[in-house]
PDB file of N, CA and C in Angstrom:
ATOM      1  N   MET M  55      82.592 116.673 101.056  1.00  0.00           N
ATOM      2  CA  MET M  55      82.583 115.872 101.654  1.00  0.00           C
ATOM      3  C   MET M  55      84.151 115.311 102.501  1.00  0.00           C
ATOM      4  N   ARG M  56      83.824 115.773 103.591  1.00  0.00           N
ATOM      5  CA  ARG M  56      85.636 114.988 104.594  1.00  0.00           C
ATOM      6  C   ARG M  56      85.051 113.865 105.049  1.00  0.00           C
ATOM      7  N   ILE M  57      86.080 112.722 105.118  1.00  0.00           N
ATOM      8  CA  ILE M  57      86.273 111.716 105.877  1.00  0.00           C
ATOM      9  C   ILE M  57      87.057 111.317 106.946  1.00  0.00           C
ATOM     10  N   ASP M  58      87.267 110.825 107.410  1.00  0.00           N
ATOM     11  CA  ASP M  58      87.661 109.943 108.631  1.00  0.00           C
ATOM     12  C   ASP M  58      89.019 108.846 109.148  1.00  0.00           C
ATOM     13  N   CYS M  59      89.979 108.582 109.475  1.00  0.00           N
ATOM     14  CA  CYS M  59      90.479 107.298 109.548  1.00  0.00           C
ATOM     15  C   CYS M  59      89.301 105.986 109.926  1.00  0.00           C
ATOM     16  N   LYS M  60      88.703 106.641 110.624  1.00  0.00           N
ATOM     17  CA  LYS M  60      87.507 105.211 109.979  1.00  0.00           C
ATOM     18  C   LYS M  60      86.954 105.074 108.877  1.00  0.00           C
ATOM     19  N   HIS M  61      86.465 105.705 108.823  1.00  0.00           N
ATOM     20  CA  HIS M  61      85.646 105.842 107.437  1.00  0.00           C
ATOM     21  C   HIS M  61      86.566 105.281 106.050  1.00  0.00           C
ATOM     22  N   VAL M  62      87.737 105.786 106.320  1.00  0.00           N
ATOM     23  CA  VAL M  62      89.040 105.439 104.811  1.00  0.00           C
ATOM     24  C   VAL M  62      89.315 103.269 104.785  1.00  0.00           C
ATOM     25  N   TRP M  63      89.062 103.288 106.236  1.00  0.00           N
ATOM     26  CA  TRP M  63      89.533 101.626 107.138  1.00  0.00           C
ATOM     27  C   TRP M  63      88.156 101.228 106.369  1.00  0.00           C
ATOM     28  N   GLU M  64      86.992 101.598 106.634  1.00  0.00           N
ATOM     29  CA  GLU M  64      85.638 100.903 106.230  1.00  0.00           C
ATOM     30  C   GLU M  64      85.963 100.322 105.344  1.00  0.00           C
ATOM     31  N   HIS M  65      86.770 102.008 104.299  1.00  0.00           N
ATOM     32  CA  HIS M  65      86.389 101.438 102.289  1.00  0.00           C
ATOM     33  C   HIS M  65      87.662 100.966 101.435  1.00  0.00           C
ATOM     34  N   ILE M  66      89.314 100.500 102.838  1.00  0.00           N
ATOM     35  CA  ILE M  66      90.437 100.106 102.393  1.00  0.00           C
ATOM     36  C   ILE M  66      90.031  99.464 101.377  1.00  0.00           C
ATOM     37  N   SER M  67      89.638  97.846 101.505  1.00  0.00           N
ATOM     38  CA  SER M  67      89.846  97.238 100.455  1.00  0.00           C
ATOM     39  C   SER M  67      89.031  97.670  99.081  1.00  0.00           C
ATOM     40  N   ALA M  68      88.328  98.006  99.490  1.00  0.00           N
ATOM     41  CA  ALA M  68      87.355  98.298  97.299  1.00  0.00           C
ATOM     42  C   ALA M  68      88.709  99.848  97.366  1.00  0.00           C
ATOM     43  N   TYR M  69      88.902  99.993  98.061  1.00  0.00           N
ATOM     44  CA  TYR M  69      89.873 100.712  97.525  1.00  0.00           C
ATOM     45  C   TYR M  69      90.723 100.433  97.038  1.00  0.00           C
ATOM     46  N   ILE M  70      91.985  99.921  97.201  1.00  0.00           N
ATOM     47  CA  ILE M  70      92.493  99.285  97.158  1.00  0.00           C
ATOM     48  C   ILE M  70      92.656  98.291  95.814  1.00  0.00           C
ATOM     49  N   ASP M  71      90.507  97.310  95.483  1.00  0.00           N
ATOM     50  CA  ASP M  71      90.574  96.923  94.236  1.00  0.00           C
ATOM     51  C   ASP M  71      90.106  97.310  93.049  1.00  0.00           C
ATOM     52  N   GLY M  72      89.998  99.176  93.731  1.00  0.00           N
ATOM     53  CA  GLY M  72      88.723  99.877  92.754  1.00  0.00           C
ATOM     54  C   GLY M  72      87.702 100.309  92.278  1.00  0.00           C
ATOM     55  N   GLU M  73      87.371 100.061  93.882  1.00  0.00           N
ATOM     56  CA  GLU M  73      85.700  99.118  93.490  1.00  0.00           C
ATOM     57  C   GLU M  73      84.806 100.348  94.545  1.00  0.00           C
ATOM     58  N   VAL M  74      85.611 101.942  94.613  1.00  0.00           N
ATOM     59  CA  VAL M  74      85.037 102.929  94.875  1.00  0.00           C
ATOM     60  C   VAL M  74      84.696 103.847  93.798  1.00  0.00           C
ATOM     61  N   ASN M  75      83.329 105.128  94.232  1.00  0.00           N
ATOM     62  CA  ASN M  75      83.439 105.498  93.455  1.00  0.00           C
ATOM     63  C   ASN M  75      84.717 106.824  93.002  1.00  0.00           C
ATOM     64  N   VAL M  76      84.361 107.355  92.103  1.00  0.00           N
ATOM     65  CA  VAL M  76      85.603 108.839  91.667  1.00  0.00           C
ATOM     66  C   VAL M  76      85.794 109.519  93.312  1.00  0.00           C
ATOM     67  N   VAL M  77      84.615 110.370  93.598  1.00  0.00           N
ATOM     68  CA  VAL M  77      84.497 111.138  94.484  1.00  0.00           C
ATOM     69  C   VAL M  77      85.606 110.674  95.553  1.00  0.00           C
ATOM     70  N   LEU M  78      84.898 109.239  96.263  1.00  0.00           N
ATOM     71  CA  LEU M  78      85.298 108.930  96.996  1.00  0.00           C
ATOM     72  C   LEU M  78      87.127 108.682  97.043  1.00  0.00           C
ATOM     73  N   ARG M  79      87.247 108.328  95.771  1.00  0.00           N
ATOM     74  CA  ARG M  79      88.412 107.302  95.570  1.00  0.00           C
ATOM     75  C   ARG M  79      88.911 109.135  95.549  1.00  0.00           C
ATOM     76  N   ALA M  80      88.718 110.406  95.517  1.00  0.00           N
ATOM     77  CA  ALA M  80      89.658 112.200  95.376  1.00  0.00           C
ATOM     78  C   ALA M  80      89.366 111.727  97.223  1.00  0.00           C
ATOM     79  N   GLU M  81      88.483 111.600  98.191  1.00  0.00           N
ATOM     80  CA  GLU M  81      88.351 112.165  99.410  1.00  0.00           C
ATOM     81  C   GLU M  81      89.688 111.131  99.875  1.00  0.00           C
ATOM     82  N   ILE M  82      89.826 110.105  99.998  1.00  0.00           N
ATOM     83  CA  ILE M  82      90.903 108.880 100.604  1.00  0.00           C
ATOM     84  C   ILE M  82      92.301 109.213  99.807  1.00  0.00           C
ATOM     85  N   ASP M  83      92.488 109.333  98.849  1.00  0.00           N
ATOM     86  CA  ASP M  83      93.568 110.093  98.322  1.00  0.00           C
ATOM     87  C   ASP M  83      93.538 111.418  98.891  1.00  0.00           C
ATOM     88  N   LYS M  84      92.844 112.547  99.454  1.00  0.00           N
ATOM     89  CA  LYS M  84      93.429 113.925  99.775  1.00  0.00           C
ATOM     90  C   LYS M  84      93.637 113.059 100.743  1.00  0.00           C
ATOM     91  N   HIS M  85      93.364 112.228 102.317  1.00  0.00           N
ATOM     92  CA  HIS M  85      93.512 111.782 103.423  1.00  0.00           C
ATOM     93  C   HIS M  85      94.767 111.598 103.520  1.00  0.00           C
ATOM     94  N   LEU M  86      94.349 110.447 102.539  1.00  0.00           N
ATOM     95  CA  LEU M  86      95.919 109.595 102.737  1.00  0.00           C
ATOM     96  C   LEU M  86      97.033 110.912 102.953  1.00  0.00           C
ATOM     97  N   GLU M  87      97.086 111.921 101.545  1.00  0.00           N
ATOM     98  CA  GLU M  87      98.278 112.727 101.253  1.00  0.00           C
ATOM     99  C   GLU M  87      98.439 113.240 103.726  1.00  0.00           C
ATOM    100  N   THR M  88      97.908 113.053 104.458  1.00  0.00           N
ATOM    101  CA  THR M  88      98.069 114.123 105.241  1.00  0.00           C
ATOM    102  C   THR M  88      97.948 113.574 106.304  1.00  0.00           C
ATOM    103  N   CYS M  89      97.907 111.923 106.339  1.00  0.00           N
ATOM    104  CA  CYS M  89      97.301 111.486 107.466  1.00  0.00           C
ATOM    105  C   CYS M  89      98.503 109.909 107.608  1.00  0.00           C
ATOM    106  N   GLU M  90      99.610 109.855 108.552  1.00  0.00           N
ATOM    107  CA  GLU M  90     100.227 108.512 107.954  1.00  0.00           C
ATOM    108  C   GLU M  90      99.907 107.245 108.569  1.00  0.00           C
ATOM    109  N   ILE M  91      98.869 107.429 109.472  1.00  0.00           N
ATOM    110  CA  ILE M  91      98.310 106.243 109.744  1.00  0.00           C
ATOM    111  C   ILE M  91      98.112 105.824 109.186  1.00  0.00           C
ATOM    112  N   CYS M  92      96.704 106.776 108.288  1.00  0.00           N
ATOM    113  CA  CYS M  92      95.897 105.077 107.131  1.00  0.00           C
ATOM    114  C   CYS M  92      97.565 105.473 105.646  1.00  0.00           C
ATOM    115  N   SER M  93      98.365 106.157 105.844  1.00  0.00           N
ATOM    116  CA  SER M  93      99.229 105.315 104.607  1.00  0.00           C
ATOM    117  C   SER M  93      99.404 104.097 104.995  1.00  0.00           C
ATOM    118  N   ALA M  94      99.926 103.822 106.378  1.00  0.00           N
ATOM    119  CA  ALA M  94     100.341 102.425 107.292  1.00  0.00           C
ATOM    120  C   ALA M  94      99.573 101.681 106.683  1.00  0.00           C
ATOM    121  N   VAL M  95      98.409 101.843 106.779  1.00  0.00           N
ATOM    122  CA  VAL M  95      97.166 100.527 106.969  1.00  0.00           C
ATOM    123  C   VAL M  95      97.014 100.642 105.121  1.00  0.00           C
ATOM    124  N   LEU M  96      97.749 101.685 104.635  1.00  0.00           N
ATOM    125  CA  LEU M  96      96.769 100.777 103.210  1.00  0.00           C
ATOM    126  C   LEU M  96      97.767 100.413 102.582  1.00  0.00           C
ATOM    127  N   ASP M  97      99.297 100.224 103.646  1.00  0.00           N
ATOM    128  CA  ASP M  97     100.845  99.695 102.901  1.00  0.00           C
ATOM    129  C   ASP M  97     100.792  98.706 103.617  1.00  0.00           C
ATOM    130  N   SER M  98     100.243  97.968 104.466  1.00  0.00           N
ATOM    131  CA  SER M  98     100.001  96.761 105.634  1.00  0.00           C
ATOM    132  C   SER M  98      99.050  96.092 104.921  1.00  0.00           C
ATOM    133  N   THR M  99      98.081  96.495 104.655  1.00  0.00           N
ATOM    134  CA  THR M  99      96.909  95.909 103.414  1.00  0.00           C
ATOM    135  C   THR M  99      96.816  95.370 102.206  1.00  0.00           C
ATOM    136  N   ARG M 100      98.089  96.186 101.622  1.00  0.00           N
ATOM    137  CA  ARG M 100      98.620  96.528 100.331  1.00  0.00           C
ATOM    138  C   ARG M 100      99.500  95.012 100.692  1.00  0.00           C
ATOM    139  N   ASN M 101     100.676  95.229 101.097  1.00  0.00           N
ATOM    140  CA  ASN M 101     101.777  93.585 101.661  1.00  0.00           C
ATOM    141  C   ASN M 101     100.797  92.590 102.103  1.00  0.00           C
ATOM    142  N   VAL M 102      99.383  92.352 103.035  1.00  0.00           N
ATOM    143  CA  VAL M 102      98.855  91.516 103.311  1.00  0.00           C
ATOM    144  C   VAL M 102      98.174  90.322 102.088  1.00  0.00           C
ATOM    145  N   VAL M 103      98.100  91.863 101.388  1.00  0.00           N
ATOM    146  CA  VAL M 103      97.074  91.168  99.463  1.00  0.00           C
ATOM    147  C   VAL M 103      98.382  90.228  98.908  1.00  0.00           C
ATOM    148  N   VAL M 104      99.331  90.609  98.937  1.00  0.00           N
ATOM    149  CA  VAL M 104     100.144  90.399  98.081  1.00  0.00           C
ATOM    150  C   VAL M 104     100.683  89.112  98.641  1.00  0.00           C
ATOM    151  N   LEU M 105     100.780  89.282 100.017  1.00  0.00           N
ATOM    152  CA  LEU M 105     100.994  87.527 100.219  1.00  0.00           C
ATOM    153  C   LEU M 105     100.610  86.371 100.351  1.00  0.00           C
ATOM    154  N   VAL M 106      99.254  86.511 101.111  1.00  0.00           N
ATOM    155  CA  VAL M 106      97.594  85.793 100.200  1.00  0.00           C
ATOM    156  C   VAL M 106      97.819  85.397  99.031  1.00  0.00           C
ATOM    157  N   ALA M 107      97.542  85.811  97.579  1.00  0.00           N
ATOM    158  CA  ALA M 107      97.436  85.755  97.181  1.00  0.00           C
ATOM    159  C   ALA M 107      99.468  85.262  96.380  1.00  0.00           C
ATOM    160  N   ASP M 108     100.357  84.965  97.228  1.00  0.00           N
ATOM    161  CA  ASP M 108     101.297  84.609  96.564  1.00  0.00           C
ATOM    162  C   ASP M 108     101.588  82.688  97.016  1.00  0.00           C
ATOM    163  N   ASP M 109     101.373  82.129  95.762  1.00  0.00           N
ATOM    164  CA  ASP M 109     101.247  81.036  96.098  1.00  0.00           C
ATOM    165  C   ASP M 109     102.505  79.456  95.852  1.00  0.00           C
ATOM    166  N   ARG M 110     103.201  80.688  96.954  1.00  0.00           N
ATOM    167  CA  ARG M 110     103.951  79.695  97.423  1.00  0.00           C
ATOM    168  C   ARG M 110     104.647  79.167  98.074  1.00  0.00           C
ATOM    169  N   ILE M 111     105.271  78.207  98.023  1.00  0.00           N
ATOM    170  CA  ILE M 111     105.333  77.118  99.846  1.00  0.00           C
ATOM    171  C   ILE M 111     106.348  77.101 100.097  1.00  0.00           C
ATOM    172  N   PHE M 112     107.313  77.516 101.432  1.00  0.00           N
ATOM    173  CA  PHE M 112     107.852  77.533 102.023  1.00  0.00           C
ATOM    174  C   PHE M 112     107.972  76.868 103.806  1.00  0.00           C
ATOM    175  N   GLU M 113     108.844  75.855 103.112  1.00  0.00           N
ATOM    176  CA  GLU M 113     109.243  74.969 104.808  1.00  0.00           C
ATOM    177  C   GLU M 113     109.663  75.676 106.056  1.00  0.00           C
ATOM    178  N   LEU M 114     109.131  75.041 106.536  1.00  0.00           N
ATOM    179  CA  LEU M 114     109.573  75.078 108.062  1.00  0.00           C
ATOM    180  C   LEU M 114     110.198  74.626 108.434  1.00  0.00           C
ATOM    181  N   PRO M 115     110.744  75.721 109.522  1.00  0.00           N
ATOM    182  CA  PRO M 115     112.093  75.003 109.962  1.00  0.00           C
ATOM    183  C   PRO M 115     111.817  73.089 111.136  1.00  0.00           C
ATOM    184  N   ALA M 116     112.872  72.664 110.927  1.00  0.00           N
ATOM    185  CA  ALA M 116     112.343  71.310 111.233  1.00  0.00           C
ATOM    186  C   ALA M 116     112.056  71.633 113.836  1.00  0.00           C
ATOM    187  N   GLY M 117     111.045  70.915 113.472  1.00  0.00           N
ATOM    188  CA  GLY M 117     110.458  70.748 115.112  1.00  0.00           C
ATOM    189  C   GLY M 117     109.524  72.454 115.816  1.00  0.00           C
ATOM    190  N   PHE M 118     109.374  73.054 114.098  1.00  0.00           N
ATOM    191  CA  PHE M 118     108.349  74.270 114.429  1.00  0.00           C
ATOM    192  C   PHE M 118     107.347  74.428 114.425  1.00  0.00           C
ATOM    193  N   SER M 119     106.766  72.807 114.090  1.00  0.00           N
ATOM    194  CA  SER M 119     104.788  73.227 114.700  1.00  0.00           C
ATOM    195  C   SER M 119     104.750  72.256 115.945  1.00  0.00           C
ATOM    196  N   HIS M 120     106.233  72.066 116.339  1.00  0.00           N
ATOM    197  CA  HIS M 120     106.025  70.760 117.702  1.00  0.00           C
ATOM    198  C   HIS M 120     106.244  72.391 119.020  1.00  0.00           C
ATOM    199  N   ARG M 121     106.865  73.425 118.453  1.00  0.00           N
ATOM    200  CA  ARG M 121     107.293  73.883 119.427  1.00  0.00           C
ATOM    201  C   ARG M 121     106.503  74.859 119.351  1.00  0.00           C
ATOM    202  N   LEU M 122     105.141  75.338 118.212  1.00  0.00           N
ATOM    203  CA  LEU M 122     105.015  76.277 118.135  1.00  0.00           C
ATOM    204  C   LEU M 122     103.226  75.450 119.559  1.00  0.00           C
ATOM    205  N   HIS M 123     102.709  74.465 119.362  1.00  0.00           N
ATOM    206  CA  HIS M 123     101.815  73.624 120.419  1.00  0.00           C
ATOM    207  C   HIS M 123     102.314  74.076 121.460  1.00  0.00           C
ATOM    208  N   GLU M 124     103.913  73.238 121.864  1.00  0.00           N
ATOM    209  CA  GLU M 124     103.933  73.651 123.170  1.00  0.00           C
ATOM    210  C   GLU M 124     103.839  74.974 123.564  1.00  0.00           C
ATOM    211  N   ARG M 125     103.773  75.956 122.848  1.00  0.00           N
ATOM    212  CA  ARG M 125     104.327  77.154 123.764  1.00  0.00           C
ATOM    213  C   ARG M 125     102.703  77.855 123.821  1.00  0.00           C
ATOM    214  N   LEU M 126     101.847  77.385 122.595  1.00  0.00           N
ATOM    215  CA  LEU M 126     100.400  77.117 122.641  1.00  0.00           C
ATOM    216  C   LEU M 126      99.591  77.270 123.861  1.00  0.00           C
ATOM    217  N   GLU M 127      99.902  75.397 124.451  1.00  0.00           N
ATOM    218  CA  GLU M 127      99.774  75.271 125.703  1.00  0.00           C
ATOM    219  C   GLU M 127      99.743  75.394 126.781  1.00  0.00           C
ATOM    220  N   ARG M 128     101.251  76.390 126.205  1.00  0.00           N
ATOM    221  CA  ARG M 128     101.017  76.817 127.692  1.00  0.00           C
ATOM    222  C   ARG M 128     100.991  78.224 127.946  1.00  0.00           C
ATOM    223  N   GLU M 129     101.000  78.838 126.694  1.00  0.00           N
ATOM    224  CA  GLU M 129     100.317  80.113 126.917  1.00  0.00           C
ATOM    225  C   GLU M 129      99.041  80.204 127.662  1.00  0.00           C
ATOM    226  N   LEU M 130      97.735  78.932 126.564  1.00  0.00           N
ATOM    227  CA  LEU M 130      96.358  78.695 127.229  1.00  0.00           C
ATOM    228  C   LEU M 130      97.020  78.783 128.694  1.00  0.00           C
ATOM    229  N   GLU M 131      97.618  77.414 129.365  1.00  0.00           N
ATOM    230  CA  GLU M 131      97.597  77.179 130.841  1.00  0.00           C
ATOM    231  C   GLU M 131      97.730  78.475 131.813  1.00  0.00           C
ATOM    232  N   ALA M 132      99.211  78.962 131.036  1.00  0.00           N
ATOM    233  CA  ALA M 132      99.177  80.505 131.819  1.00  0.00           C
ATOM    234  C   ALA M 132      97.249  81.894 131.794  1.00  0.00           C
ATOM    235  N   SER M 133      96.708  81.209 131.414  1.00  0.00           N
ATOM    236  CA  SER M 133      95.944  82.565 130.901  1.00  0.00           C
ATOM    237  C   SER M 133      94.561  82.262 131.869  1.00  0.00           C
ATOM    238  N   GLY M 134      94.194  80.501 132.169  1.00  0.00           N
ATOM    239  CA  GLY M 134      93.557  80.362 132.993  1.00  0.00           C
ATOM    240  C   GLY M 134      92.496  79.851 131.937  1.00  0.00           C
ATOM    241  N   PRO M 135      91.693  79.282 133.058  1.00  0.00           N
ATOM    242  CA  PRO M 135      90.190  78.333 132.555  1.00  0.00           C
ATOM    243  C   PRO M 135      89.720  79.264 131.710  1.00  0.00           C
TER     244      PRO M 135
END
């Protein structure tokens, strides 16, 4: 069984969670050895999982929400109806 990038991306979450069978894991591992793109996707996905699981709360800079809403309104107006 030879897998490509699309297959790796379809199974990336299960791969990270250790929920793929041994054969598929070996194929993904082999693919990751030579594919920089899929390796980057794997690293990015792992980073997202770590960030989402992080329960720390960060204080936003003063006025951030207001500036964000203004920017979103401008972007929506610029994109038209």
